[in-house]
């Protein structure tokens, strides 16, 4: 009876390995305990490689803690790239190497997983170094999410040519000492355990909480999404939570241009956004070929990518005319164009000449904490220009 109960507790754990050259993830559920690993066919996990000892290592439970033991293997057992000398307690996200064969400790395994381990010979082997198919930091990412160890900084969106603050984009930052602070690095780690949506939702929640604490009423706030959230019910639930926290704050949700590939999904999202009085912004416009689909799901704001803005300074007259036509067509469907990534007065001048009325970039301010927003603000925040902040009318 005790063994059966122990085996049941073990099934919450698994070992994850990369397959197909790192493009997919294979999960090996841990059932029988002790869970034995080595080159012999009779073991729970057989790794048919010469670098693996016949009986290489084993996993067992010690007071409900998953523990790894090396069985005097020739080429070693490693936890987070350190060789195991004695029993080591494991946590979700730990990176394991049996010789040079790499795994990651996973949790919450579905009982529907196939018990057949299958072939694991798709990993590249090296006798000289430990492979790094898995990104480190997944264990720390779990703690970051659990304890909400993030903050948000705000970058102004300004009017042209005056440079008055019209809105802010909310940008997430990490606060865990063992993880990157920037969102790009954080999302890379979160994506390896399918937690990118959770991280994105946490950033939006933190932005709302900070906004709710602001001494003065903030203008329009742009909130970001991760592409994998689009079409998922958790996105709308997250936005409802945000709206509950800041019921009176003007909000806009940014989605990537690539989302236009699924116009029906965006159309359904727009319906939900309308209910929550949240506007829609299309980010990184100009990187793809989705312009004609704007008419099907027109956004309220259209953020032209930084690469488009940078190329304008030395652009030919024909290229500038083409951009002017794109901007005119955007306004025709009710979208306000925004120039992203402006860093110089020259770039700001060209964007003004092209007809941009809104801009964002380091020329005006780097992203700053909420406490520093007062230094960037003007009377415009208290009495925003209606032609900028009022929701554009769509035809």
Tab-separated table of C-alpha atoms in Angstrom:
chain	number	residue	atom	x	y	z
A	1	UNK	CA	0.000	0.000	0.000
A	2	UNK	CA	2.823	2.391	0.909
A	3	UNK	CA	4.646	1.698	-2.359
A	4	UNK	CA	1.482	2.356	-4.380
A	5	UNK	CA	0.922	5.685	-2.654
A	6	UNK	CA	4.542	6.623	-3.274
A	7	UNK	CA	4.274	5.746	-6.958
A	8	UNK	CA	1.147	7.889	-7.237
A	9	UNK	CA	2.988	10.868	-5.754
A	10	UNK	CA	5.839	10.269	-8.187
A	11	UNK	CA	3.618	10.618	-11.247
A	12	UNK	CA	3.487	14.365	-10.694
A	13	UNK	CA	7.110	14.387	-11.881
A	14	UNK	CA	8.587	13.755	-15.295
A	15	UNK	CA	11.843	14.064	-17.186
A	16	UNK	CA	11.766	16.244	-20.303
A	17	UNK	CA	14.094	15.797	-23.249
A	18	UNK	CA	14.441	17.578	-26.552
A	19	UNK	CA	13.724	15.755	-29.796
A	20	UNK	CA	13.732	16.603	-33.520
A	21	UNK	CA	16.866	18.671	-33.154
A	22	UNK	CA	15.415	20.664	-30.281
A	23	UNK	CA	12.148	21.538	-32.039
A	24	UNK	CA	9.903	19.406	-29.818
A	25	UNK	CA	9.698	18.202	-26.244
A	26	UNK	CA	9.362	14.583	-25.105
A	27	UNK	CA	8.137	13.896	-21.567
A	28	UNK	CA	9.039	10.742	-19.671
A	29	UNK	CA	6.671	10.174	-16.712
A	30	UNK	CA	8.244	8.913	-13.505
A	31	UNK	CA	6.132	5.997	-12.238
A	32	UNK	CA	7.922	3.194	-10.426
A	33	UNK	CA	10.210	4.087	-7.555
A	34	UNK	CA	13.080	3.925	-7.309
A	35	UNK	CA	13.183	5.089	-10.939
A	36	UNK	CA	16.358	3.589	-12.410
A	37	UNK	CA	18.294	5.076	-15.315
A	38	UNK	CA	21.084	3.475	-17.327
A	39	UNK	CA	22.088	1.496	-20.405
A	40	UNK	CA	20.408	-1.812	-19.488
A	41	UNK	CA	17.051	-2.689	-21.106
A	42	UNK	CA	15.553	-3.791	-17.788
A	43	UNK	CA	15.664	-0.274	-16.275
A	44	UNK	CA	12.852	2.276	-16.089
A	45	UNK	CA	14.653	4.626	-18.475
A	46	UNK	CA	17.086	3.058	-20.925
A	47	UNK	CA	19.643	5.371	-22.541
A	48	UNK	CA	21.378	3.245	-25.209
A	49	UNK	CA	24.657	5.187	-25.376
A	50	UNK	CA	28.187	4.009	-24.613
A	51	UNK	CA	28.808	7.021	-22.379
A	52	UNK	CA	25.989	5.864	-20.074
A	53	UNK	CA	26.853	3.316	-17.378
A	54	UNK	CA	24.825	0.085	-17.192
A	55	UNK	CA	23.254	1.344	-13.988
A	56	UNK	CA	23.890	5.080	-14.075
A	57	UNK	CA	21.568	6.823	-11.588
A	58	UNK	CA	18.235	6.540	-9.851
A	59	UNK	CA	15.418	8.773	-8.642
A	60	UNK	CA	13.520	8.191	-5.410
A	61	UNK	CA	11.249	10.067	-3.016
A	62	UNK	CA	12.612	11.257	0.303
A	63	UNK	CA	9.804	12.718	2.439
A	64	UNK	CA	7.872	13.616	-0.738
A	65	UNK	CA	10.974	15.271	-2.231
A	66	UNK	CA	12.256	13.917	-5.543
A	67	UNK	CA	15.898	12.973	-4.992
A	68	UNK	CA	18.635	12.001	-7.456
A	69	UNK	CA	21.405	9.502	-6.656
A	70	UNK	CA	24.400	8.715	-8.832
A	71	UNK	CA	25.224	4.976	-8.941
A	72	UNK	CA	28.992	5.359	-9.234
A	73	UNK	CA	28.669	6.065	-12.950
A	74	UNK	CA	31.811	6.370	-15.061
A	75	UNK	CA	30.987	9.663	-16.766
A	76	UNK	CA	28.999	11.270	-13.989
A	77	UNK	CA	25.566	12.610	-13.152
A	78	UNK	CA	25.070	16.384	-13.089
A	79	UNK	CA	22.460	18.746	-11.618
A	80	UNK	CA	22.493	22.241	-13.077
A	81	UNK	CA	25.912	21.405	-14.559
A	82	UNK	CA	27.460	20.388	-11.226
A	83	UNK	CA	28.539	16.781	-10.753
A	84	UNK	CA	26.578	14.867	-8.135
A	85	UNK	CA	28.713	13.537	-5.259
A	86	UNK	CA	25.838	12.621	-2.935
A	87	UNK	CA	22.025	12.499	-3.004
A	88	UNK	CA	20.556	15.760	-4.327
A	89	UNK	CA	17.003	17.044	-3.815
A	90	UNK	CA	15.459	18.165	-7.099
A	91	UNK	CA	13.025	20.922	-8.011
A	92	UNK	CA	11.000	21.646	-11.114
A	93	UNK	CA	13.197	23.200	-13.771
A	94	UNK	CA	16.469	21.600	-12.669
A	95	UNK	CA	18.702	20.593	-15.603
A	96	UNK	CA	20.062	17.029	-15.377
A	97	UNK	CA	22.834	15.350	-17.335
A	98	UNK	CA	23.494	11.621	-17.289
A	99	UNK	CA	26.953	11.745	-18.850
A	100	UNK	CA	26.177	14.103	-21.743
A	101	UNK	CA	22.494	13.164	-22.148
A	102	UNK	CA	20.382	16.116	-21.071
A	103	UNK	CA	17.007	16.271	-19.332
A	104	UNK	CA	14.981	18.798	-17.414
A	105	UNK	CA	12.844	18.032	-14.353
A	106	UNK	CA	9.182	18.684	-15.101
A	107	UNK	CA	6.100	18.672	-12.922
A	108	UNK	CA	2.309	18.158	-13.181
A	109	UNK	CA	2.464	15.313	-15.677
A	110	UNK	CA	-0.810	14.182	-17.235
A	111	UNK	CA	-1.725	10.590	-16.378
A	112	UNK	CA	-2.625	10.191	-20.047
A	113	UNK	CA	1.045	10.296	-21.077
A	114	UNK	CA	2.255	7.194	-22.860
A	115	UNK	CA	4.330	4.974	-20.604
A	116	UNK	CA	6.518	3.997	-23.529
A	117	UNK	CA	9.709	6.012	-23.343
A	118	UNK	CA	10.611	5.480	-26.991
A	119	UNK	CA	13.910	6.342	-28.657
A	120	UNK	CA	15.890	9.173	-27.107
A	121	UNK	CA	18.777	9.024	-29.547
A	122	UNK	CA	17.951	12.326	-31.202
A	123	UNK	CA	20.160	14.390	-28.889
A	124	UNK	CA	23.559	15.497	-30.115
A	125	UNK	CA	26.299	13.820	-28.076
A	126	UNK	CA	29.606	15.293	-27.058
A	127	UNK	CA	32.275	13.694	-24.889
A	128	UNK	CA	33.884	17.055	-24.126
A	129	UNK	CA	31.103	19.252	-22.820
A	130	UNK	CA	27.552	19.117	-21.526
A	131	UNK	CA	24.935	20.143	-24.112
A	132	UNK	CA	22.645	23.087	-23.410
A	133	UNK	CA	19.431	22.363	-25.273
A	134	UNK	CA	17.528	23.635	-22.249
A	135	UNK	CA	17.817	27.229	-21.119
A	136	UNK	CA	18.805	27.625	-17.492
A	137	UNK	CA	16.631	29.567	-15.102
A	138	UNK	CA	13.356	27.666	-15.370
A	139	UNK	CA	13.355	26.939	-11.633
A	140	UNK	CA	13.930	30.623	-10.864
A	141	UNK	CA	11.165	31.498	-13.336
A	142	UNK	CA	8.749	29.429	-11.294
A	143	UNK	CA	9.626	31.432	-8.205
A	144	UNK	CA	9.334	34.715	-10.086
A	145	UNK	CA	5.818	33.838	-11.200
A	146	UNK	CA	4.745	32.415	-7.866
A	147	UNK	CA	5.923	35.437	-5.885
A	148	UNK	CA	5.104	38.001	-8.617
A	149	UNK	CA	8.679	39.271	-8.691
A	150	UNK	CA	8.152	41.777	-11.501
A	151	UNK	CA	7.646	45.469	-11.961
A	152	UNK	CA	6.576	47.712	-14.829
A	153	UNK	CA	8.160	50.802	-16.313
A	154	UNK	CA	6.400	53.386	-18.440
A	155	UNK	CA	7.514	54.919	-21.728
A	156	UNK	CA	5.634	57.979	-22.982
A	157	UNK	CA	3.809	58.259	-26.280
A	158	UNK	CA	3.934	61.935	-27.256
A	159	UNK	CA	2.260	64.292	-29.674
A	160	UNK	CA	4.102	65.661	-32.684
A	161	UNK	CA	5.568	68.188	-33.009
A	162	UNK	CA	5.011	69.482	-29.451
A	163	UNK	CA	6.266	66.383	-27.609
A	164	UNK	CA	3.517	66.499	-24.978
A	165	UNK	CA	2.771	63.216	-23.190
A	166	UNK	CA	-0.398	61.669	-24.536
A	167	UNK	CA	-0.099	58.062	-23.288
A	168	UNK	CA	2.294	55.501	-21.820
A	169	UNK	CA	3.330	52.031	-22.901
A	170	UNK	CA	3.679	49.645	-19.935
A	171	UNK	CA	6.818	47.501	-20.205
A	172	UNK	CA	7.528	44.573	-17.884
A	173	UNK	CA	10.789	44.020	-16.019
A	174	UNK	CA	11.942	41.113	-13.846
A	175	UNK	CA	13.062	41.442	-10.225
A	176	UNK	CA	14.564	37.971	-9.607
A	177	UNK	CA	18.312	38.208	-9.067
A	178	UNK	CA	19.053	35.012	-11.000
A	179	UNK	CA	17.039	35.989	-14.081
A	180	UNK	CA	17.335	38.679	-16.758
A	181	UNK	CA	15.589	41.948	-16.032
A	182	UNK	CA	14.578	42.565	-19.632
A	183	UNK	CA	11.366	40.968	-20.963
A	184	UNK	CA	13.046	39.386	-24.000
A	185	UNK	CA	15.280	37.212	-21.829
A	186	UNK	CA	12.455	36.442	-19.418
A	187	UNK	CA	10.103	35.321	-22.165
A	188	UNK	CA	12.795	33.073	-23.686
A	189	UNK	CA	12.996	31.208	-20.392
A	190	UNK	CA	9.230	31.197	-19.816
A	191	UNK	CA	8.632	29.786	-23.306
A	192	UNK	CA	10.687	26.669	-22.535
A	193	UNK	CA	8.073	25.628	-19.951
A	194	UNK	CA	5.004	27.025	-21.748
A	195	UNK	CA	4.560	29.777	-19.149
A	196	UNK	CA	4.902	32.778	-21.435
A	197	UNK	CA	1.194	33.555	-21.193
A	198	UNK	CA	1.391	33.486	-17.406
A	199	UNK	CA	4.318	35.929	-17.465
A	200	UNK	CA	2.492	38.245	-19.851
A	201	UNK	CA	-0.617	38.242	-17.661
A	202	UNK	CA	1.509	39.027	-14.611
A	203	UNK	CA	3.059	42.047	-16.342
A	204	UNK	CA	-0.400	43.429	-17.193
A	205	UNK	CA	-1.655	42.852	-13.656
A	206	UNK	CA	1.375	44.644	-12.209
A	207	UNK	CA	0.845	47.577	-14.588
A	208	UNK	CA	-2.755	47.891	-13.431
A	209	UNK	CA	-1.794	47.699	-9.753
A	210	UNK	CA	0.828	50.412	-10.175
A	211	UNK	CA	-1.576	52.597	-12.133
A	212	UNK	CA	-4.166	52.212	-9.379
A	213	UNK	CA	-1.629	53.616	-6.898
A	214	UNK	CA	-0.772	56.697	-8.965
A	215	UNK	CA	-1.455	59.972	-7.191
A	216	UNK	CA	-2.686	61.611	-10.405
A	217	UNK	CA	-4.931	60.195	-13.090
A	218	UNK	CA	-2.865	58.626	-15.856
A	219	UNK	CA	-3.586	59.015	-19.558
A	220	UNK	CA	-4.105	56.132	-21.962
A	221	UNK	CA	-2.017	53.041	-21.091
A	222	UNK	CA	-0.804	50.585	-23.741
A	223	UNK	CA	-0.607	46.995	-22.418
A	224	UNK	CA	1.342	44.265	-24.201
A	225	UNK	CA	0.520	40.665	-25.084
A	226	UNK	CA	2.519	37.581	-25.992
A	227	UNK	CA	1.588	36.111	-29.422
A	228	UNK	CA	0.679	32.754	-27.842
A	229	UNK	CA	-2.067	34.403	-25.792
A	230	UNK	CA	-4.139	35.402	-28.803
A	231	UNK	CA	-7.275	33.296	-28.980
A	232	UNK	CA	-6.842	31.856	-25.489
A	233	UNK	CA	-9.615	32.431	-22.897
A	234	UNK	CA	-7.032	33.393	-20.266
A	235	UNK	CA	-6.318	36.599	-22.192
A	236	UNK	CA	-9.846	37.939	-21.772
A	237	UNK	CA	-9.901	36.799	-18.133
A	238	UNK	CA	-6.669	38.700	-17.570
A	239	UNK	CA	-8.068	41.834	-19.163
A	240	UNK	CA	-11.178	41.610	-17.011
A	241	UNK	CA	-8.911	41.470	-13.947
A	242	UNK	CA	-7.031	44.528	-15.182
A	243	UNK	CA	-10.258	46.408	-15.796
A	244	UNK	CA	-11.477	45.561	-12.298
A	245	UNK	CA	-8.265	47.007	-10.832
A	246	UNK	CA	-8.388	50.232	-12.887
A	247	UNK	CA	-12.071	50.708	-13.814
A	248	UNK	CA	-11.647	54.296	-15.023
A	249	UNK	CA	-8.247	54.229	-16.740
A	250	UNK	CA	-8.115	54.408	-20.541
A	251	UNK	CA	-6.500	51.219	-21.852
A	252	UNK	CA	-5.268	49.865	-25.173
A	253	UNK	CA	-4.109	46.295	-25.833
A	254	UNK	CA	-1.145	45.809	-28.166
A	255	UNK	CA	-1.023	42.709	-30.369
A	256	UNK	CA	1.627	41.799	-32.921
A	257	UNK	CA	0.991	42.391	-36.613
A	258	UNK	CA	1.242	38.642	-37.244
A	259	UNK	CA	-2.037	38.111	-35.392
A	260	UNK	CA	-3.844	39.480	-38.455
A	261	UNK	CA	-3.272	36.062	-40.020
A	262	UNK	CA	-6.307	34.960	-38.003
A	263	UNK	CA	-8.811	37.773	-38.591
A	264	UNK	CA	-11.737	35.849	-37.068
A	265	UNK	CA	-9.846	35.404	-33.805
A	266	UNK	CA	-9.007	39.130	-33.715
A	267	UNK	CA	-12.602	40.016	-34.535
A	268	UNK	CA	-13.786	37.977	-31.538
A	269	UNK	CA	-11.140	39.617	-29.382
A	270	UNK	CA	-12.311	43.059	-30.464
A	271	UNK	CA	-15.827	42.240	-29.290
A	272	UNK	CA	-14.483	41.379	-25.850
A	273	UNK	CA	-12.333	44.508	-25.808
A	274	UNK	CA	-15.353	46.662	-26.627
A	275	UNK	CA	-17.191	45.206	-23.629
A	276	UNK	CA	-14.258	46.151	-21.413
A	277	UNK	CA	-13.800	49.544	-23.075
A	278	UNK	CA	-10.265	48.623	-24.092
A	279	UNK	CA	-8.926	49.789	-27.440
A	280	UNK	CA	-6.869	47.707	-29.848
A	281	UNK	CA	-3.357	48.595	-31.022
A	282	UNK	CA	-1.395	46.763	-33.694
A	283	UNK	CA	2.337	46.632	-32.866
A	284	UNK	CA	5.412	46.253	-35.099
A	285	UNK	CA	3.468	47.199	-38.219
A	286	UNK	CA	5.548	47.119	-41.372
A	287	UNK	CA	7.342	43.833	-40.643
A	288	UNK	CA	4.839	41.637	-42.467
A	289	UNK	CA	2.414	41.617	-45.362
A	290	UNK	CA	-0.903	41.962	-43.548
A	291	UNK	CA	-1.932	45.456	-44.594
A	292	UNK	CA	-5.027	44.455	-46.562
A	293	UNK	CA	-6.376	42.593	-43.529
A	294	UNK	CA	-6.566	45.863	-41.582
A	295	UNK	CA	-9.910	46.479	-43.237
A	296	UNK	CA	-11.269	43.225	-41.741
A	297	UNK	CA	-10.181	43.938	-38.150
A	298	UNK	CA	-9.164	47.615	-37.995
A	299	UNK	CA	-7.268	48.574	-34.838
A	300	UNK	CA	-7.602	51.869	-32.993
A	301	UNK	CA	-3.850	52.473	-33.090
A	302	UNK	CA	-1.221	51.343	-35.573
A	303	UNK	CA	2.367	51.323	-34.299
A	304	UNK	CA	4.820	51.531	-37.195
A	305	UNK	CA	7.901	49.446	-36.423
A	306	UNK	CA	11.195	51.080	-35.515
A	307	UNK	CA	12.789	49.748	-38.721
A	308	UNK	CA	10.263	51.734	-40.760
A	309	UNK	CA	11.008	54.923	-38.817
A	310	UNK	CA	14.799	54.494	-39.116
A	311	UNK	CA	14.607	54.053	-42.865
A	312	UNK	CA	12.605	57.249	-43.367
A	313	UNK	CA	15.529	59.641	-42.852
A	314	UNK	CA	17.325	58.508	-46.004
A	315	UNK	CA	14.277	57.152	-47.826
A	316	UNK	CA	13.560	58.031	-51.428
A	317	UNK	CA	10.600	60.238	-52.279
A	318	UNK	CA	8.756	57.232	-53.735
A	319	UNK	CA	9.181	55.258	-50.521
A	320	UNK	CA	7.912	58.193	-48.483
A	321	UNK	CA	4.906	58.543	-50.762
A	322	UNK	CA	4.153	54.854	-50.282
A	323	UNK	CA	4.288	55.252	-46.495
A	324	UNK	CA	2.033	58.310	-46.741
A	325	UNK	CA	-0.506	56.197	-48.621
A	326	UNK	CA	-0.306	53.471	-45.970
A	327	UNK	CA	-0.901	56.031	-43.241
A	328	UNK	CA	-3.839	57.521	-45.152
A	329	UNK	CA	-5.348	54.060	-45.575
A	330	UNK	CA	-4.842	53.374	-41.842
A	331	UNK	CA	-6.719	56.551	-40.965
A	332	UNK	CA	-9.424	55.572	-43.432
A	333	UNK	CA	-10.196	52.487	-41.329
A	334	UNK	CA	-10.032	54.518	-38.104
A	335	UNK	CA	-6.481	53.735	-36.932
A	336	UNK	CA	-4.167	56.387	-35.465
A	337	UNK	CA	-0.560	55.867	-36.729
A	338	UNK	CA	2.227	55.935	-34.117
A	339	UNK	CA	5.937	56.187	-34.979
A	340	UNK	CA	8.043	53.906	-32.749
A	341	UNK	CA	11.733	54.094	-31.917
A	342	UNK	CA	12.438	57.792	-32.481
A	343	UNK	CA	15.891	58.622	-31.137
A	344	UNK	CA	16.940	61.819	-32.934
A	345	UNK	CA	15.458	65.208	-33.756
A	346	UNK	CA	15.960	64.398	-37.428
A	347	UNK	CA	13.817	61.289	-37.172
A	348	UNK	CA	11.167	63.249	-35.285
A	349	UNK	CA	11.204	65.949	-37.996
A	350	UNK	CA	10.759	63.442	-40.807
A	351	UNK	CA	7.899	61.699	-38.964
A	352	UNK	CA	6.202	65.061	-38.386
A	353	UNK	CA	6.575	65.911	-42.050
A	354	UNK	CA	5.103	62.510	-42.973
A	355	UNK	CA	1.997	63.287	-40.915
A	356	UNK	CA	2.554	61.268	-37.748
A	357	UNK	CA	0.736	62.863	-34.822
A	358	UNK	CA	1.959	60.388	-32.190
A	359	UNK	CA	5.471	59.097	-31.513
A	360	UNK	CA	7.488	57.055	-29.029
A	361	UNK	CA	11.199	56.618	-28.443
A	362	UNK	CA	14.328	57.437	-26.459
A	363	UNK	CA	14.363	60.988	-27.812
A	364	UNK	CA	11.495	61.719	-25.450
A	365	UNK	CA	12.278	59.314	-22.615
A	366	UNK	CA	13.515	55.867	-21.772
A	367	UNK	CA	11.022	53.680	-19.882
A	368	UNK	CA	10.887	54.941	-16.283
A	369	UNK	CA	9.280	53.854	-12.991
A	370	UNK	CA	5.909	55.256	-12.014
A	371	UNK	CA	7.561	57.552	-9.440
A	372	UNK	CA	9.368	59.429	-12.225
A	373	UNK	CA	6.363	60.007	-14.461
A	374	UNK	CA	5.580	63.341	-12.843
A	375	UNK	CA	8.806	64.733	-14.305
A	376	UNK	CA	7.676	63.815	-17.814
A	377	UNK	CA	4.096	65.002	-17.427
A	378	UNK	CA	2.511	68.219	-18.603
A	379	UNK	CA	-0.888	69.815	-18.299
A	380	UNK	CA	-1.840	67.727	-21.291
A	381	UNK	CA	-2.176	64.676	-19.033
A	382	UNK	CA	-4.871	66.337	-16.982
A	383	UNK	CA	-6.656	67.760	-20.025
A	384	UNK	CA	-5.800	65.366	-22.896
A	385	UNK	CA	-6.323	66.475	-26.454
A	386	UNK	CA	-9.601	64.850	-27.575
A	387	UNK	CA	-8.421	64.250	-31.130
A	388	UNK	CA	-5.596	62.092	-29.787
A	389	UNK	CA	-7.031	60.181	-26.857
A	390	UNK	CA	-10.666	59.817	-27.790
A	391	UNK	CA	-11.388	56.517	-29.480
A	392	UNK	CA	-11.217	56.977	-33.270
A	393	UNK	CA	-14.471	56.443	-35.099
A	394	UNK	CA	-14.422	53.499	-37.463
A	395	UNK	CA	-16.306	53.545	-40.701
